[in-house]
Structures are given as C-alpha cells and as structure tokens.
Amino acid sequence: SYVLTQPPSVSVAPGQTARITCGGNNIGSKSVHWYQQKPGQAPVLVVYDDSDRPSGIPERFSGSNSGNTATLTISRVEAGDEADYYCQVWDSSSDQHWVFGGGTKLTVL
Amino acid sequence: QVQLQESGPGLVKPSQTLSLTCTVSGGSISSGDYYWSWIRQPPGKGLEWIGYIYYSGSTYYNPSLKSRVTISVDTSKNQFSLKLSSVTAADTAVYYCARDAADWGQGTLVTVSS
C-alpha cells in the first residue's frame, strides 16, 4: 500500500515561515490535500489539489508538489497556527483510496 | 453550506458491532458527485480512512478493515451509516464522517470496553 511520510514535529518562531513535508513514491503524480487539526477539533482542509485553498483559508497557507515530496508552507506564522497537520492523497490505483500521512505537530515558539 | 453530524453509542462491548450514523443537512446526499466517507482517529494518534460510498452507491473500503466494514446510505433520511463488526479495544477512536475532503462532522468518540 502507498505510504506517506511526515516529520513528527516542526518548530518555528512567530512571523517566520514553516515548511511541512510529505514524502511518497512519485507523489508528484498524485493530488495532495492538507489538513489542520487543533486539539479536540475535527480536521480542517487548508490546501487541496496540491496548491489550491478553500474559501476562508488565509493566503499564508500554500502548497507545492513535485517528485517524491509535497510541501505545505505557512508564511508569517502566528500562534494560532499551532496544530497538527496531515497530508492525504487519493490513490484510486490501489485498494486504499485515501491515504493519510502520520501527521506533523507544528509548534510556534 | 452542508453540515454533517455523527451519532451512535459511545460505548460498545468487545466482539459486538459498532454502528454509527451521519446525518447530512444543507444538501441532498443523493445529488452531486460526492464521496461520503468515514475516517477514525485513535486517541493521541493519526487519521485512518475507513471507507466511503460514492453517490452512485459504490463502496470502497480500507483493505485492513474490509472484512469487518459496511457503509450504506439511506437517501430517505439523508443519512449514511457505518457498521464495524467484531470490535476490539483497538477500534476505540473518534469517528468522523465527511463529504469529500472539505466537509467533516465534529466526530464522535467510541470506546470499546466491557
């Protein structure tokens, strides 16, 4: 089955840029979604189809995807961005259509 | 804007069947090109896709759970449901329903314990 690998944690100071990676075999050929999850809350979609933002998501959130790595970039990080972030792909070529990464805890220093 | 709400028992005994319902409001479950999904999250752990039912009625399940999972739709009630049989403590989790990637319910905690 397809495996997505994320770093367990990323730390960044307020105002700086956070980059969270998601590694997978030839992930650049797939469509990647990113979710933000705060404690006790349901995940919220922040980037879909590699780099598009749902309505209401700040422009500070952006995504890219190429080769074996997809990246979620959060610019001008704020305290309120502290959360767990998950990448997800839709892999209709396998039996496991939705695959999630293990999640990355973003800490704002 | 569509809203989803999970409901069902919060406590299930080992070896029994877990049954949850997701009620959809603000849109018809039978209209549109959507996948209606169930996802779960064990306490302190990551997200796991359980499966989904396509608007056409086709179902797709996580291979690791396939032998125990059934997802169905009741269009008359605008609901879709999850049944997970032969549960163990490892099935203790917050269970979410979702429409495609964008719209999720708030989740419901199901504990498997005698």
PDB file of N, CA, C and O in Angstrom, chain A residues 2-4 7 9 12 39 43 55 60 63 78 80-81 83 86 88 92-95 97-98 106:
ATOM      1  N   TYR A   2       0.286   2.357  -0.398  1.00  0.00           N
ATOM      2  CA  TYR A   2       1.026   3.588  -0.536  1.00  0.00           C
ATOM      3  C   TYR A   2       1.294   4.195   0.834  1.00  0.00           C
ATOM      4  O   TYR A   2       0.407   4.236   1.692  1.00  0.00           O
ATOM      5  N   VAL A   3       2.516   4.698   1.049  1.00  0.00           N
ATOM      6  CA  VAL A   3       2.914   5.239   2.346  1.00  0.00           C
ATOM      7  C   VAL A   3       3.311   6.705   2.202  1.00  0.00           C
ATOM      8  O   VAL A   3       4.056   7.071   1.286  1.00  0.00           O
ATOM      9  N   LEU A   4       2.801   7.536   3.101  1.00  0.00           N
ATOM     10  CA  LEU A   4       3.161   8.947   3.164  1.00  0.00           C
ATOM     11  C   LEU A   4       3.938   9.199   4.451  1.00  0.00           C
ATOM     12  O   LEU A   4       3.491   8.815   5.537  1.00  0.00           O
ATOM     13  N   PRO A   7       7.443  14.496   8.897  1.00  0.00           N
ATOM     14  CA  PRO A   7       8.238  14.647  10.122  1.00  0.00           C
ATOM     15  C   PRO A   7       7.292  14.756  11.314  1.00  0.00           C
ATOM     16  O   PRO A   7       6.239  15.383  11.205  1.00  0.00           O
ATOM     17  N   SER A   9       7.505  16.480  13.996  1.00  0.00           N
ATOM     18  CA  SER A   9       7.367  17.816  14.551  1.00  0.00           C
ATOM     19  C   SER A   9       8.165  18.831  13.748  1.00  0.00           C
ATOM     20  O   SER A   9       9.197  18.508  13.149  1.00  0.00           O
ATOM     21  N   VAL A  12       8.783  26.632  14.776  1.00  0.00           N
ATOM     22  CA  VAL A  12       9.078  27.879  14.079  1.00  0.00           C
ATOM     23  C   VAL A  12       8.697  29.060  14.977  1.00  0.00           C
ATOM     24  O   VAL A  12       7.761  28.961  15.780  1.00  0.00           O
ATOM     25  N   PRO A  39      -6.418  20.714  18.831  1.00  0.00           N
ATOM     26  CA  PRO A  39      -6.857  19.757  19.859  1.00  0.00           C
ATOM     27  C   PRO A  39      -8.362  19.759  20.070  1.00  0.00           C
ATOM     28  O   PRO A  39      -8.981  20.829  20.211  1.00  0.00           O
ATOM     29  N   PRO A  43     -10.501  17.760  11.740  1.00  0.00           N
ATOM     30  CA  PRO A  43      -9.569  18.324  10.753  1.00  0.00           C
ATOM     31  C   PRO A  43     -10.266  19.339   9.854  1.00  0.00           C
ATOM     32  O   PRO A  43     -11.458  19.208   9.550  1.00  0.00           O
ATOM     33  N   SER A  55     -12.187  28.334   0.362  1.00  0.00           N
ATOM     34  CA  SER A  55     -12.652  29.650   0.780  1.00  0.00           C
ATOM     35  C   SER A  55     -12.460  29.824   2.284  1.00  0.00           C
ATOM     36  O   SER A  55     -12.764  28.916   3.071  1.00  0.00           O
ATOM     37  N   ARG A  60      -1.663  32.874   3.539  1.00  0.00           N
ATOM     38  CA  ARG A  60      -0.402  32.443   4.152  1.00  0.00           C
ATOM     39  C   ARG A  60      -0.160  30.944   3.987  1.00  0.00           C
ATOM     40  O   ARG A  60       0.978  30.486   4.105  1.00  0.00           O
ATOM     41  N   GLY A  63       0.738  25.399  -0.976  1.00  0.00           N
ATOM     42  CA  GLY A  63       1.239  24.050  -1.146  1.00  0.00           C
ATOM     43  C   GLY A  63       1.939  23.873  -2.474  1.00  0.00           C
ATOM     44  O   GLY A  63       1.691  24.615  -3.431  1.00  0.00           O
ATOM     45  N   GLU A  78       1.640  32.419  12.831  1.00  0.00           N
ATOM     46  CA  GLU A  78       1.011  33.018  14.006  1.00  0.00           C
ATOM     47  C   GLU A  78       0.826  31.945  15.082  1.00  0.00           C
ATOM     48  O   GLU A  78       0.803  30.750  14.778  1.00  0.00           O
ATOM     49  N   GLY A  80      -1.781  31.067  16.476  1.00  0.00           N
ATOM     50  CA  GLY A  80      -2.986  30.293  16.182  1.00  0.00           C
ATOM     51  C   GLY A  80      -2.788  29.207  15.138  1.00  0.00           C
ATOM     52  O   GLY A  80      -3.682  28.387  14.922  1.00  0.00           O
ATOM     53  N   ASP A  81      -1.616  29.166  14.503  1.00  0.00           N
ATOM     54  CA  ASP A  81      -1.332  28.121  13.514  1.00  0.00           C
ATOM     55  C   ASP A  81      -0.817  26.844  14.181  1.00  0.00           C
ATOM     56  O   ASP A  81      -0.669  25.818  13.509  1.00  0.00           O
ATOM     57  N   ALA A  83      -0.771  23.503  15.599  1.00  0.00           N
ATOM     58  CA  ALA A  83      -1.737  22.436  15.361  1.00  0.00           C
ATOM     59  C   ALA A  83      -1.008  21.224  14.780  1.00  0.00           C
ATOM     60  O   ALA A  83       0.191  21.278  14.508  1.00  0.00           O
ATOM     61  N   TYR A  86      -1.857  17.183   8.586  1.00  0.00           N
ATOM     62  CA  TYR A  86      -1.840  15.890   7.910  1.00  0.00           C
ATOM     63  C   TYR A  86      -1.911  16.087   6.395  1.00  0.00           C
ATOM     64  O   TYR A  86      -2.708  16.885   5.903  1.00  0.00           O
ATOM     65  N   GLN A  88      -2.681  14.080   2.717  1.00  0.00           N
ATOM     66  CA  GLN A  88      -3.544  12.978   2.287  1.00  0.00           C
ATOM     67  C   GLN A  88      -3.559  12.929   0.759  1.00  0.00           C
ATOM     68  O   GLN A  88      -3.569  13.974   0.102  1.00  0.00           O
ATOM     69  N   SER A  92      -6.557   6.046  -6.374  1.00  0.00           N
ATOM     70  CA  SER A  92      -7.554   5.127  -6.908  1.00  0.00           C
ATOM     71  C   SER A  92      -6.926   3.905  -7.564  1.00  0.00           C
ATOM     72  O   SER A  92      -7.636   2.951  -7.876  1.00  0.00           O
ATOM     73  N   SER A  93      -5.599   3.922  -7.752  1.00  0.00           N
ATOM     74  CA  SER A  93      -4.941   2.786  -8.397  1.00  0.00           C
ATOM     75  C   SER A  93      -4.742   1.618  -7.429  1.00  0.00           C
ATOM     76  O   SER A  93      -4.414   0.511  -7.840  1.00  0.00           O
ATOM     77  N   SER A  94      -4.938   1.883  -6.144  1.00  0.00           N
ATOM     78  CA  SER A  94      -4.791   0.810  -5.152  1.00  0.00           C
ATOM     79  C   SER A  94      -6.114   0.589  -4.447  1.00  0.00           C
ATOM     80  O   SER A  94      -7.082   1.314  -4.672  1.00  0.00           O
ATOM     81  N   ASP A  95      -6.143  -0.390  -3.567  1.00  0.00           N
ATOM     82  CA  ASP A  95      -7.357  -0.665  -2.802  1.00  0.00           C
ATOM     83  C   ASP A  95      -7.598   0.385  -1.718  1.00  0.00           C
ATOM     84  O   ASP A  95      -8.720   0.578  -1.279  1.00  0.00           O
ATOM     85  N   HIS A  97      -7.973   3.839  -1.107  1.00  0.00           N
ATOM     86  CA  HIS A  97      -8.172   5.048  -1.895  1.00  0.00           C
ATOM     87  C   HIS A  97      -7.682   6.301  -1.200  1.00  0.00           C
ATOM     88  O   HIS A  97      -7.106   7.177  -1.832  1.00  0.00           O
ATOM     89  N   TRP A  98      -7.965   6.430   0.103  1.00  0.00           N
ATOM     90  CA  TRP A  98      -7.483   7.572   0.854  1.00  0.00           C
ATOM     91  C   TRP A  98      -6.305   7.118   1.707  1.00  0.00           C
ATOM     92  O   TRP A  98      -6.415   6.178   2.479  1.00  0.00           O
ATOM     93  N   LEU A 106       3.018  21.121  14.553  1.00  0.00           N
ATOM     94  CA  LEU A 106       3.660  22.416  14.375  1.00  0.00           C
ATOM     95  C   LEU A 106       3.624  23.164  15.700  1.00  0.00           C
ATOM     96  O   LEU A 106       2.550  23.429  16.238  1.00  0.00           O
TER      97      LEU A 106
END
